mmCIF file of C-alpha atoms in Angstrom:
data_model
loop_
_atom_site.group_PDB
_atom_site.id
_atom_site.type_symbol
_atom_site.label_atom_id
_atom_site.label_comp_id
_atom_site.label_asym_id
_atom_site.label_seq_id
_atom_site.Cartn_x
_atom_site.Cartn_y
_atom_site.Cartn_z
ATOM 1 C CA MET Z 291 80.507 120.753 120.258
ATOM 2 C CA ALA Z 292 77.823 118.410 121.623
ATOM 3 C CA ALA Z 293 77.776 114.874 120.263
ATOM 4 C CA THR Z 294 75.082 114.129 117.707
ATOM 5 C CA ARG Z 295 72.627 111.259 118.015
ATOM 6 C CA LEU Z 296 74.544 109.245 115.428
ATOM 7 C CA GLU Z 297 77.810 109.717 117.308
ATOM 8 C CA LEU Z 298 76.202 108.636 120.594
ATOM 9 C CA ASN Z 299 74.833 105.500 118.929
ATOM 10 C CA LEU Z 300 78.264 104.819 117.458
ATOM 11 C CA MET Z 301 79.905 105.119 120.896
ATOM 12 C CA ARG Z 302 77.340 102.801 122.500
ATOM 13 C CA LEU Z 303 77.714 100.155 119.789
ATOM 14 C CA LEU Z 304 81.505 100.465 119.887
ATOM 15 C CA SER Z 305 81.521 99.922 123.652
ATOM 16 C CA ARG Z 306 79.273 96.865 123.195
ATOM 17 C CA CYS Z 307 81.595 95.443 120.526
ATOM 18 C CA GLU Z 308 84.620 95.919 122.777
ATOM 19 C CA ALA Z 309 82.826 94.056 125.567
ATOM 20 C CA LEU Z 310 81.958 91.179 123.212
ATOM 21 C CA ALA Z 311 85.522 91.014 121.901
ATOM 22 C CA ALA Z 312 86.856 90.697 125.458
ATOM 23 C CA GLU Z 313 84.663 87.620 126.099
ATOM 24 C CA ARG Z 314 85.386 84.076 124.986
ATOM 25 C CA ARG Z 315 83.036 83.513 122.066
ATOM 26 C CA ASP Z 316 81.783 80.387 120.358
ATOM 27 C CA PRO Z 317 82.988 79.806 116.788
ATOM 28 C CA GLU Z 318 79.375 80.173 115.632
ATOM 29 C CA GLU Z 319 78.949 83.567 117.320
ATOM 30 C CA TRP Z 320 77.736 86.021 114.675
ATOM 31 C CA ARG Z 321 76.749 89.141 116.604
ATOM 32 C CA LEU Z 322 80.192 90.752 116.775
ATOM 33 C CA GLU Z 323 80.714 90.523 113.014
ATOM 34 C CA LYS Z 324 77.309 92.101 112.340
ATOM 35 C CA TYR Z 325 77.957 94.813 114.899
ATOM 36 C CA VAL Z 326 81.312 95.694 113.350
ATOM 37 C CA ALA Z 327 79.690 95.947 109.903
ATOM 38 C CA ALA Z 328 77.088 98.290 111.394
ATOM 39 C CA LEU Z 329 79.896 100.327 112.990
ATOM 40 C CA GLU Z 330 81.533 100.772 109.582
ATOM 41 C CA ASP Z 331 78.269 102.045 108.088
ATOM 42 C CA MET Z 332 77.692 104.446 110.980
ATOM 43 C CA LEU Z 333 81.233 105.741 110.751
ATOM 44 C CA ARG Z 334 80.842 106.452 107.037
ATOM 45 C CA GLU Z 335 77.603 108.319 107.711
ATOM 46 C CA LEU Z 336 79.247 110.284 110.529
ATOM 47 C CA LYS Z 337 82.068 111.422 108.230
ATOM 48 C CA LYS Z 338 79.515 112.731 105.732
ATOM 49 C CA GLN Z 339 77.658 114.892 108.251
ATOM 50 C CA SER Z 340 78.230 118.634 108.330
ATOM 51 C CA SER Z 341 78.410 118.657 112.148
ATOM 52 C CA LYS Z 342 80.951 115.852 112.338
ATOM 53 C CA PRO Z 343 83.399 115.529 115.282
ATOM 54 C CA ALA Z 344 86.995 116.719 115.300
ATOM 55 C CA PRO Z 345 89.406 114.926 112.927
ATOM 56 C CA GLU Z 346 91.349 113.454 115.879
ATOM 57 C CA LEU Z 347 88.182 111.880 117.289
ATOM 58 C CA LEU Z 348 87.175 110.518 113.881
ATOM 59 C CA ASN Z 349 90.623 108.969 113.478
ATOM 60 C CA GLU Z 350 90.272 107.341 116.896
ATOM 61 C CA TYR Z 351 86.870 105.882 115.943
ATOM 62 C CA SER Z 352 88.334 104.567 112.674
ATOM 63 C CA ARG Z 353 91.300 103.081 114.529
ATOM 64 C CA LYS Z 354 89.032 101.151 116.920
ATOM 65 C CA VAL Z 355 86.724 99.919 114.153
ATOM 66 C CA ASP Z 356 89.720 98.771 112.080
ATOM 67 C CA PHE Z 357 91.095 96.984 115.144
ATOM 68 C CA LEU Z 358 87.845 95.072 115.673
ATOM 69 C CA LYS Z 359 87.658 94.226 111.975
ATOM 70 C CA GLY Z 360 91.250 92.979 111.970
ATOM 71 C CA LEU Z 361 90.564 90.961 115.115
ATOM 72 C CA LEU Z 362 87.697 89.145 113.393
ATOM 73 C CA GLU Z 363 89.824 88.484 110.307
ATOM 74 C CA ALA Z 364 92.647 87.103 112.475
ATOM 75 C CA GLU Z 365 90.249 84.720 114.241
ATOM 76 C CA LYS Z 366 89.271 83.235 110.857
ATOM 77 C CA LEU Z 367 92.861 82.117 110.150
ATOM 78 C CA SER Z 368 93.531 78.398 110.350
ATOM 79 C CA SER Z 369 96.764 78.127 112.357
ATOM 80 C CA SER Z 370 97.569 79.715 115.690
ATOM 81 C CA THR Z 371 100.909 80.955 114.312
ATOM 82 C CA GLU Z 372 99.136 83.009 111.655
ATOM 83 C CA LYS Z 373 96.733 84.307 114.286
ATOM 84 C CA ALA Z 374 99.616 85.377 116.545
ATOM 85 C CA LEU Z 375 101.401 87.177 113.701
ATOM 86 C CA ALA Z 376 98.191 88.878 112.590
ATOM 87 C CA ASN Z 377 97.489 90.051 116.133
ATOM 88 C CA GLN Z 378 100.980 91.525 116.391
ATOM 89 C CA PHE Z 379 100.109 94.035 113.666
ATOM 90 C CA LEU Z 380 96.756 95.125 115.107
ATOM 91 C CA ALA Z 381 96.670 98.687 116.445
ATOM 92 C CA PRO Z 382 94.262 99.173 119.376
ATOM 93 C CA GLY Z 383 92.659 102.470 120.330
ATOM 94 C CA ARG Z 384 94.577 105.097 122.258
ATOM 95 C CA THR Z 385 91.771 106.620 124.325
ATOM 96 C CA PRO Z 386 88.916 105.055 126.337
ATOM 97 C CA THR Z 387 85.546 104.864 124.618
ATOM 98 C CA THR Z 388 83.528 105.679 127.742
ATOM 99 C CA ALA Z 389 84.295 107.708 130.835
ATOM 100 C CA LYS Z 390 84.134 104.571 133.013
ATOM 101 C CA GLU Z 391 87.210 103.055 131.359
ATOM 102 C CA ARG Z 392 90.626 103.777 132.821
ATOM 103 C CA THR Z 393 92.504 102.145 129.963
ATOM 104 C CA PRO Z 394 91.243 101.651 126.394
ATOM 105 C CA ALA Z 395 89.171 98.476 126.144
ATOM 106 C CA THR Z 396 90.679 97.648 122.741
ATOM 107 C CA LYS Z 397 94.143 97.648 124.324
ATOM 108 C CA THR Z 398 92.988 95.156 126.948
ATOM 109 C CA VAL Z 399 91.395 93.001 124.246
ATOM 110 C CA HIS Z 400 94.621 93.144 122.252
ATOM 111 C CA LEU Z 401 96.694 91.898 125.198
ATOM 112 C CA GLN Z 402 94.197 89.108 125.956
ATOM 113 C CA THR Z 403 94.109 87.992 122.333
ATOM 114 C CA LYS Z 404 97.903 87.958 122.033
ATOM 115 C CA ALA Z 405 98.195 85.876 125.212
ATOM 116 C CA ARG Z 406 95.502 83.476 123.979
ATOM 117 C CA CYS Z 407 97.162 83.051 120.563
ATOM 118 C CA THR Z 408 100.575 82.540 122.143
ATOM 119 C CA GLY Z 409 99.152 79.856 124.416
ATOM 120 C CA GLN Z 410 97.463 78.109 121.500
ATOM 121 C CA MET Z 411 100.669 78.208 119.479
ATOM 122 C CA ARG Z 412 102.666 76.722 122.351
ATOM 123 C CA SER Z 413 100.044 74.019 122.813
ATOM 124 C CA GLU Z 414 100.130 73.095 119.117
ATOM 125 C CA LEU Z 415 103.925 72.991 119.041
ATOM 126 C CA LEU Z 416 104.364 71.009 122.247
ATOM 127 C CA GLY Z 417 101.166 68.967 122.417
ATOM 128 C CA THR Z 418 102.253 66.265 119.969
ATOM 129 C CA VAL Z 419 105.610 65.713 121.609
ATOM 130 C CA ARG Z 420 104.097 65.548 125.078
ATOM 131 C CA SER Z 421 101.450 63.048 123.945
ATOM 132 C CA CYS Z 422 104.109 60.837 122.399
ATOM 133 C CA LYS Z 423 106.178 61.087 125.544
ATOM 134 C CA SER Z 424 103.213 60.127 127.723
ATOM 135 C CA LEU Z 425 102.681 57.046 125.573
ATOM 136 C CA PHE Z 426 106.268 55.825 125.588
ATOM 137 C CA PHE Z 427 107.484 56.990 128.999
ATOM 138 C CA PRO Z 428 105.647 54.237 130.965
ATOM 139 C CA LEU Z 429 107.680 51.670 129.064
ATOM 140 C CA CYS Z 430 110.688 52.613 131.127
ATOM 141 C CA SER Z 431 109.026 51.601 134.369
ATOM 142 C CA CYS Z 432 107.480 48.320 133.195
ATOM 143 C CA ARG Z 433 108.825 45.265 134.969
ATOM 144 C CA GLY Z 434 108.870 42.605 132.299
ATOM 145 C CA LEU Z 435 111.310 44.436 129.935
ATOM 146 C CA THR Z 436 114.766 43.187 129.082
ATOM 147 C CA SER Z 437 117.831 45.382 129.489
ATOM 148 C CA ASP Z 438 117.971 46.137 125.728
ATOM 149 C CA GLU Z 439 114.317 47.181 125.707
ATOM 150 C CA LYS Z 440 114.844 49.379 128.766
ATOM 151 C CA GLN Z 441 117.845 50.959 127.100
ATOM 152 C CA SER Z 442 115.814 51.615 123.948
ATOM 153 C CA ALA Z 443 113.033 53.165 126.020
ATOM 154 C CA VAL Z 444 115.535 55.445 127.779
ATOM 155 C CA GLU Z 445 117.042 56.481 124.459
ATOM 156 C CA LEU Z 446 113.560 57.152 123.057
ATOM 157 C CA ASP Z 447 112.742 59.285 126.089
ATOM 158 C CA ALA Z 448 115.951 61.263 125.549
ATOM 159 C CA VAL Z 449 115.084 61.782 121.880
ATOM 160 C CA LEU Z 450 111.592 62.961 122.789
ATOM 161 C CA GLN Z 451 112.994 65.315 125.417
ATOM 162 C CA HIS Z 452 115.431 66.690 122.842
ATOM 163 C CA HIS Z 453 112.615 67.272 120.363
ATOM 164 C CA GLN Z 454 110.546 68.962 123.048
ATOM 165 C CA ASP Z 455 113.438 71.311 123.837
ATOM 166 C CA MET Z 456 113.855 72.075 120.141
ATOM 167 C CA GLN Z 457 110.131 72.807 119.798
ATOM 168 C CA GLU Z 458 110.238 75.190 122.762
ATOM 169 C CA LYS Z 459 113.310 76.901 121.328
ATOM 170 C CA LEU Z 460 111.599 77.187 117.939
ATOM 171 C CA ALA Z 461 108.532 78.742 119.569
ATOM 172 C CA GLU Z 462 110.691 81.294 121.389
ATOM 173 C CA GLU Z 463 112.525 82.135 118.162
ATOM 174 C CA MET Z 464 109.242 82.621 116.300
ATOM 175 C CA LEU Z 465 107.964 84.928 119.023
ATOM 176 C CA SER Z 466 111.257 86.829 118.956
ATOM 177 C CA LEU Z 467 111.019 87.179 115.168
ATOM 178 C CA ALA Z 468 107.454 88.443 115.468
ATOM 179 C CA ARG Z 469 108.486 91.040 118.067
ATOM 180 C CA SER Z 470 111.456 92.060 115.934
ATOM 181 C CA LEU Z 471 109.226 92.411 112.880
ATOM 182 C CA LYS Z 472 106.807 94.560 114.876
ATOM 183 C CA ASN Z 473 109.644 96.767 116.141
ATOM 184 C CA ASN Z 474 111.021 97.168 112.624
ATOM 185 C CA THR Z 475 107.577 98.083 111.352
ATOM 186 C CA LEU Z 476 107.140 100.689 114.077
ATOM 187 C CA ALA Z 477 110.610 102.082 113.340
ATOM 188 C CA ALA Z 478 109.771 102.310 109.632
ATOM 189 C CA GLN Z 479 106.522 104.081 110.478
ATOM 190 C CA ASN Z 480 108.423 106.596 112.611
ATOM 191 C CA VAL Z 481 110.939 107.209 109.813
ATOM 192 C CA ILE Z 482 108.146 107.711 107.282
ATOM 193 C CA LYS Z 483 106.366 110.042 109.693
ATOM 194 C CA GLN Z 484 109.539 112.109 110.157
ATOM 195 C CA ASP Z 485 110.080 112.225 106.391
ATOM 196 C CA ASN Z 486 106.514 113.430 105.899
ATOM 197 C CA GLN Z 487 107.039 116.134 108.510
ATOM 198 C CA THR Z 488 110.275 117.218 106.817
ATOM 199 C CA LEU Z 489 108.567 117.260 103.429
ATOM 200 C CA SER Z 490 105.675 119.306 104.816
ATOM 201 C CA HIS Z 491 108.125 121.775 106.352
ATOM 202 C CA SER Z 492 109.991 122.052 103.048
ATOM 203 C CA LEU Z 493 106.742 122.676 101.188
ATOM 204 C CA ARG Z 494 105.789 125.403 103.651
ATOM 205 C CA MET Z 495 109.206 127.029 103.283
ATOM 206 C CA ALA Z 496 108.906 126.824 99.492
ATOM 207 C CA ASP Z 497 105.492 128.503 99.636
ATOM 208 C CA GLN Z 498 106.866 131.260 101.890
ATOM 209 C CA ASN Z 499 109.841 131.818 99.591
ATOM 210 C CA PHE Z 500 107.530 131.947 96.585
ATOM 211 C CA GLU Z 501 105.381 134.591 98.272
ATOM 212 C CA LYS Z 502 108.464 136.630 99.178
ATOM 213 C CA LEU Z 503 109.801 136.342 95.631
ATOM 214 C CA LYS Z 504 106.458 137.471 94.266
ATOM 215 C CA ASP Z 505 106.446 140.511 96.574
ATOM 216 C CA GLU Z 506 109.995 141.425 95.593
ATOM 217 C CA SER Z 507 109.132 141.059 91.908
ATOM 218 C CA ASP Z 508 106.186 143.434 92.324
ATOM 219 C CA ARG Z 509 108.365 145.951 94.144
ATOM 220 C CA LEU Z 510 111.046 145.712 91.448
ATOM 221 C CA GLU Z 511 108.457 146.227 88.722
ATOM 222 C CA GLN Z 512 107.102 149.299 90.477
ATOM 223 C CA HIS Z 513 110.605 150.629 90.963
ATOM 224 C CA ALA Z 514 111.397 150.100 87.270
ATOM 225 C CA LYS Z 515 108.251 151.989 86.283
ATOM 226 C CA LYS Z 516 109.218 154.887 88.541
ATOM 227 C CA SER Z 517 112.742 155.005 87.059
ATOM 228 C CA VAL Z 518 111.363 155.135 83.523
ATOM 229 C CA ASN Z 519 109.030 158.017 84.450
ATOM 230 C CA TRP Z 520 111.873 160.096 85.957
ATOM 231 C CA LEU Z 521 114.097 159.454 82.936
ATOM 232 C CA LEU Z 522 111.338 160.574 80.586
ATOM 233 C CA TRP Z 523 110.853 163.832 82.479
ATOM 234 C CA ILE Z 524 114.598 164.528 82.535
ATOM 235 C CA MET Z 525 114.797 164.005 78.772
ATOM 236 C CA LEU Z 526 111.860 166.348 78.177
ATOM 237 C CA ILE Z 527 113.464 169.034 80.352
ATOM 238 C CA VAL Z 528 116.797 168.709 78.501
ATOM 239 C CA VAL Z 529 115.089 168.969 75.086
ATOM 240 C CA CYS Z 530 113.131 172.058 76.180
ATOM 241 C CA PHE Z 531 116.278 173.647 77.558
ATOM 242 C CA ILE Z 532 118.181 173.057 74.293
ATOM 243 C CA PHE Z 533 115.276 174.405 72.264
ATOM 244 C CA ILE Z 534 115.047 177.602 74.332
ATOM 245 C CA SER Z 535 118.826 177.997 74.247
ATOM 246 C CA MET Z 536 118.866 177.836 70.448
ATOM 247 C CA ILE Z 537 116.158 180.475 70.181
ATOM 248 C CA LEU Z 538 118.051 182.791 72.512
ATOM 249 C CA PHE Z 539 121.278 182.178 70.631
ATOM 250 C CA ILE Z 540 119.632 183.087 67.319
ATOM 251 C CA ARG Z 541 118.153 186.281 68.814
ATOM 252 C CA ILE Z 542 121.400 187.409 70.448
ATOM 253 C CA PHE Z 543 123.630 186.647 67.482
ATOM 254 C CA PRO Z 544 121.799 187.626 64.272
ATOM 255 C CA LYS Z 545 122.884 186.371 60.926
ATOM 256 C CA LEU Z 546 125.933 188.170 59.500
ATOM 257 C CA LYS Z 547 125.404 190.086 56.221
#
């Protein structure tokens, strides 16, 4: 089926939104948010049309629009940790929007956004420690310090290095927890999907068994009706035979005087 004018406009605007999402935008950039809102309206109108696309294609459009909407909501979060966790749960599109794309643009945007959020989170976790270290580290090389002051500066540098290592370890653990949470979510989705498939199969089998039971009940009812008809005829024949036999018996053996 050929694409309608509304679907073509939706594809063009979706490709434009994906290109904007891949760029580094100013915080005051408003076009992408307006475009995504227009995409939602166009998608609703497309679902209402009689000549709408295949359900798989509609689901793909909805998936990409939801991804862009979730991306905008994640960018509005205050901390980089929340942004990184929110981006972990975004689901990009599975197929390219245009024929020129080799890989889905939303997938590329997803990878770029995750890398950007991870870098911001590392910078926030390690920036303070590094700034403190840069302030106190020159004390160790100053010439006018006494031995006690030098020793204190060395100990302070060791403490700062220890805190930096702990911050890096904490960042790695948080990323590992986020990946583990994503894997658990995907595993739960697969289990739910399998359960839904099993339930659908059971419902189909129940419907088939119900139809078979209905057919057998109809056949049994017809068979019962046929048996009753044969029994009625046999009883009529027996009654007629007895009646005729009695008449013949009376004629052959008259009443004794």
